[in-house]
Coordinates of C-alpha atoms in Angstrom, one line a residue:
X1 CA 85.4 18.2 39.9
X2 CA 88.6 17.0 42.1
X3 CA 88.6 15.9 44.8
X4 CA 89.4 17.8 47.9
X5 CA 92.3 17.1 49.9
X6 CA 89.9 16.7 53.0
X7 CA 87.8 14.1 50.9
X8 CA 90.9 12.4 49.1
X9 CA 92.2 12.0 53.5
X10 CA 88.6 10.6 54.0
X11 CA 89.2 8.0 51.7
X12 CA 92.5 7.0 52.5
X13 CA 91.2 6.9 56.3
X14 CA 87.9 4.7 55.5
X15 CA 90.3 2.5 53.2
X16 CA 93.1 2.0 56.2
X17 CA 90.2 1.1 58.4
X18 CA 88.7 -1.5 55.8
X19 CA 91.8 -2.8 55.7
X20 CA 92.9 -3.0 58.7
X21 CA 88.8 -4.8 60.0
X22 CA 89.5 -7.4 57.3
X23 CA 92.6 -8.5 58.4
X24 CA 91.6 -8.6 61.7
X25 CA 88.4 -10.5 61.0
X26 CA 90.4 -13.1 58.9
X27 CA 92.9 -14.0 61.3
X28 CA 89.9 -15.0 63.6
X29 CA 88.5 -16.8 61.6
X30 CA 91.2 -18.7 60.8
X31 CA 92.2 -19.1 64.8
X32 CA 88.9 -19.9 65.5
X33 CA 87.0 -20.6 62.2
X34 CA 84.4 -18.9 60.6
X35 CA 81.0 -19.6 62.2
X36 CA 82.7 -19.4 66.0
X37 CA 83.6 -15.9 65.5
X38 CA 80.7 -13.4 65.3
X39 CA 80.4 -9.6 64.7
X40 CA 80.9 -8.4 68.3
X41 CA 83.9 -10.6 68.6
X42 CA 85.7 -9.0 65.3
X43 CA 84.4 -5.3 66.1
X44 CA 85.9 -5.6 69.9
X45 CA 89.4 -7.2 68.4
X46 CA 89.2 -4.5 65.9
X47 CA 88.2 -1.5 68.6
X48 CA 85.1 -0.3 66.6
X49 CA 81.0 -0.3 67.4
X50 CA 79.2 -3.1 66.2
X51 CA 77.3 -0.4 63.8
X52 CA 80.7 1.2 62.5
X53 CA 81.8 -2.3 61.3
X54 CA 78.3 -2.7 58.9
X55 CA 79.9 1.0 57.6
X56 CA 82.2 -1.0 56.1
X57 CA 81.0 -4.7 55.7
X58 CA 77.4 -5.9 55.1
X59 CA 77.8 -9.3 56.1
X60 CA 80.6 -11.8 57.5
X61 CA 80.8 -13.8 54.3
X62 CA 82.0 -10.3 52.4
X63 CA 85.2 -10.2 54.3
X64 CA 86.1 -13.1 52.8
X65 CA 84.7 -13.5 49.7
X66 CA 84.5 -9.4 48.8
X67 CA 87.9 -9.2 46.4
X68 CA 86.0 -11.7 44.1
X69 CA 83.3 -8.9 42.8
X70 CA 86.9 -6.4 41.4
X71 CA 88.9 -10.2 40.3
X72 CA 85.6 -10.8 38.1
X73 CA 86.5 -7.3 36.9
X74 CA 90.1 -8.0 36.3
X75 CA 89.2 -11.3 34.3
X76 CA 86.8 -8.8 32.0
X77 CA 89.2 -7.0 31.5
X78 CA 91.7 -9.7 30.3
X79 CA 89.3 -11.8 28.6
X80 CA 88.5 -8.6 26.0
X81 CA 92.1 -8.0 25.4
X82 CA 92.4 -11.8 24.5
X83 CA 93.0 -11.8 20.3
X84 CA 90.2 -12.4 18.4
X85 CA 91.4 -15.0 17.1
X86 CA 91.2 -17.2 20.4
X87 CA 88.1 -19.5 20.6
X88 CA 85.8 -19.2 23.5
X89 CA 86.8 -21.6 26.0
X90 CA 91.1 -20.8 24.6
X91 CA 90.2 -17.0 25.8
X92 CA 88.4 -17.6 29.2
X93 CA 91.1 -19.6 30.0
X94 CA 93.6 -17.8 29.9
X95 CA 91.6 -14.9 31.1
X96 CA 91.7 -16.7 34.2
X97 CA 95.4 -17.7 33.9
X98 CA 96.5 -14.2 33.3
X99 CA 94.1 -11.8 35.3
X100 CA 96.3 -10.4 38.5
X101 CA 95.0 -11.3 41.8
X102 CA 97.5 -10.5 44.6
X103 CA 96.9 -12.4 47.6
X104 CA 98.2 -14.0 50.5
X105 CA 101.2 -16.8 50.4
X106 CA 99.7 -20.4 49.3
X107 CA 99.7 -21.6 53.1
X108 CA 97.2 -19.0 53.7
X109 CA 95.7 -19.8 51.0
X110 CA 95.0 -22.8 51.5
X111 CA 93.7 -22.3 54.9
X112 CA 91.0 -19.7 53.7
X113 CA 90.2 -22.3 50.9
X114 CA 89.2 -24.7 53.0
X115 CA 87.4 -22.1 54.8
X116 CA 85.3 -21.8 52.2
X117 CA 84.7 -24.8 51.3
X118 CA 83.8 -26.6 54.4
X119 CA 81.2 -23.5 55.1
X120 CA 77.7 -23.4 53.6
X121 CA 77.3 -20.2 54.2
X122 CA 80.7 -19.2 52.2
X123 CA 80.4 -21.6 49.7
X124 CA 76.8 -20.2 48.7
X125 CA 77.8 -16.6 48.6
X126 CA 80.8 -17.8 46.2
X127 CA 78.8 -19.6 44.1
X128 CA 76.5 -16.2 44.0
X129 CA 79.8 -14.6 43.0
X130 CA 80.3 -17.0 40.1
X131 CA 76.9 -15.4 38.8
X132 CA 78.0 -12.1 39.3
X133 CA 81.4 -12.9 37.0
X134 CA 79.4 -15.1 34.6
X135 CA 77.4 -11.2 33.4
X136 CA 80.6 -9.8 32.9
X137 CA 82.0 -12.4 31.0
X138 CA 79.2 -13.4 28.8
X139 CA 79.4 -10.4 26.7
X140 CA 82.2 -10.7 25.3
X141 CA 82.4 -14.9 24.7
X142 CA 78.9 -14.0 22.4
X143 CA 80.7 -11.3 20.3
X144 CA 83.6 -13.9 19.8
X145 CA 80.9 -16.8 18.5
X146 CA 79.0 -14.0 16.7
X147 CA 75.8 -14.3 18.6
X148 CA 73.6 -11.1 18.5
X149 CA 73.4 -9.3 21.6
X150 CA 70.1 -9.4 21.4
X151 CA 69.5 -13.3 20.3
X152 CA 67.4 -14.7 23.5
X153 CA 67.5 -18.3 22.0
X154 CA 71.3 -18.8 21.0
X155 CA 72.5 -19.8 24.4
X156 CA 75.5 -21.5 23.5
X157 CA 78.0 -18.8 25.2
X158 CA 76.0 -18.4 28.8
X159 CA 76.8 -22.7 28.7
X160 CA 80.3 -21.9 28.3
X161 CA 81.1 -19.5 30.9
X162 CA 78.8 -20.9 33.5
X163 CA 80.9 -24.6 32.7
X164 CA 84.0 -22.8 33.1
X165 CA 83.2 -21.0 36.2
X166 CA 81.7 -24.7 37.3
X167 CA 85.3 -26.2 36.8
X168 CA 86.9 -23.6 37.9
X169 CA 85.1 -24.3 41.4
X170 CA 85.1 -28.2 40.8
X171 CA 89.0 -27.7 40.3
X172 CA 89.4 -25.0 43.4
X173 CA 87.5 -27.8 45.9
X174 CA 90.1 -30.7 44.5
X175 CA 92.9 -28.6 44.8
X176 CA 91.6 -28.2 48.8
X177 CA 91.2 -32.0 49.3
X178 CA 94.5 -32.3 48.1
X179 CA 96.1 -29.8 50.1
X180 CA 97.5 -27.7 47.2
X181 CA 99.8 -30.4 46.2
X182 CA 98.6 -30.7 42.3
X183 CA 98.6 -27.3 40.4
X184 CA 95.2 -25.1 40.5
X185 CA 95.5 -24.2 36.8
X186 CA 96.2 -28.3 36.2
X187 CA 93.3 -29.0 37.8
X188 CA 91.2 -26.5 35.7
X189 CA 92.4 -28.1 32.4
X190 CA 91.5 -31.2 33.5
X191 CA 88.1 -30.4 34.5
X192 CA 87.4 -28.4 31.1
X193 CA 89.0 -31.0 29.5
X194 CA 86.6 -33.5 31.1
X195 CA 83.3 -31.8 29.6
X196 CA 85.0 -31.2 26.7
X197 CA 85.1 -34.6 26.1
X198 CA 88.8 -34.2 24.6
X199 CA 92.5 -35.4 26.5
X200 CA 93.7 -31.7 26.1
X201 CA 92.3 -28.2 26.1
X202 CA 93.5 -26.1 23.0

């Protein structure tokens, strides 16, 4: 059934407001960092209740962290349209060179990066992420190394997601230290390259 005009207004309404919390909340955080700004302090900047903002966010962590869950969607999405003829770790790749994540400019960027990584709290919840991406990913890597769906003991393409996810967040912490001065996706290749034992990643 379509949606009403009243509900389609609702949505458009609740989405403006999402919006419009989140960027508040991020540019305290990054005035004031992310453990020195609390709820109260984003709902007052924001003009909403306390209770309205949980309408929207659950915790603190998912305004920063909560456009990972839809880019682990967008990397599904790319790594199944990847040919067949790509091996495993080929296709994740470039499932994560490829897959669209609009953003903020790399100064910004950077800034939230190190956010991230210099909070335990943020840093966990990403890693939870990871898991979250490593399901949707999984699938398809065992249909590409013709493993079963239902073979519990052939765990050769859960290892290879979870090490590229693991690089992926090794390379994301160097490129941080270094201030964004060496290539992300350079970064990445080296790191895969690294466990793969190999000077160069197919």
């Amino acid at each position: 059934m379509p949606a009403s005009p009243d509900q389609k207004l609702w949505v458009r309404t609740r989405q403006a407001v999402h919006a419009q919390v989140a960027r508040t909340a991020m540019g305290l955080f990054l005035e004031r960092g992310f453990e020195a700004t609390t709820i109260d302090d984003i709902a007052a900047a924001a003009g909403i209740s306390r209770r309205s903002f949980f309408r929207y966010f659950g915790t603190k962590e998912d305004i920063v962290l909560g456009d990972l869950a839809a880019h682990g969607e967008q990397i599904r999405k790319e790594l199944e349209a990847r040919p067949a003829t790509e091996d495993a770790w080929s296709a994740l790749l470039n499932a994560l060179r490829h897959a669209p994540r609009p953003g903020p400019d790399d100064a910004t960027t950077l800034k939230i990066s190190k956010m991230l990584y210099n909070t335990p709290s943020l840093r966990a919840r990403s890693l939870e992420k990871h898991l979250q991406w490593q399901a949707l990913l999984t699938p398809d890597i065992r249909h590409r190394l013709g493993v079963a769906p239902d073979d519990e003991h052939d765990l050769r393409a859960e290892a290879i997601v979870a090490c590229v996810l693991t690089c992926l967040d090794v390379a994301g912490e160097a490129w941080t230290r270094g201030n964004g001065t060496t290539p992300l996706e350079d970064l990445v290749l080296a790191a895969v390259a690294a466990v793969r034992g190999s000077a160069a990643v197919p």
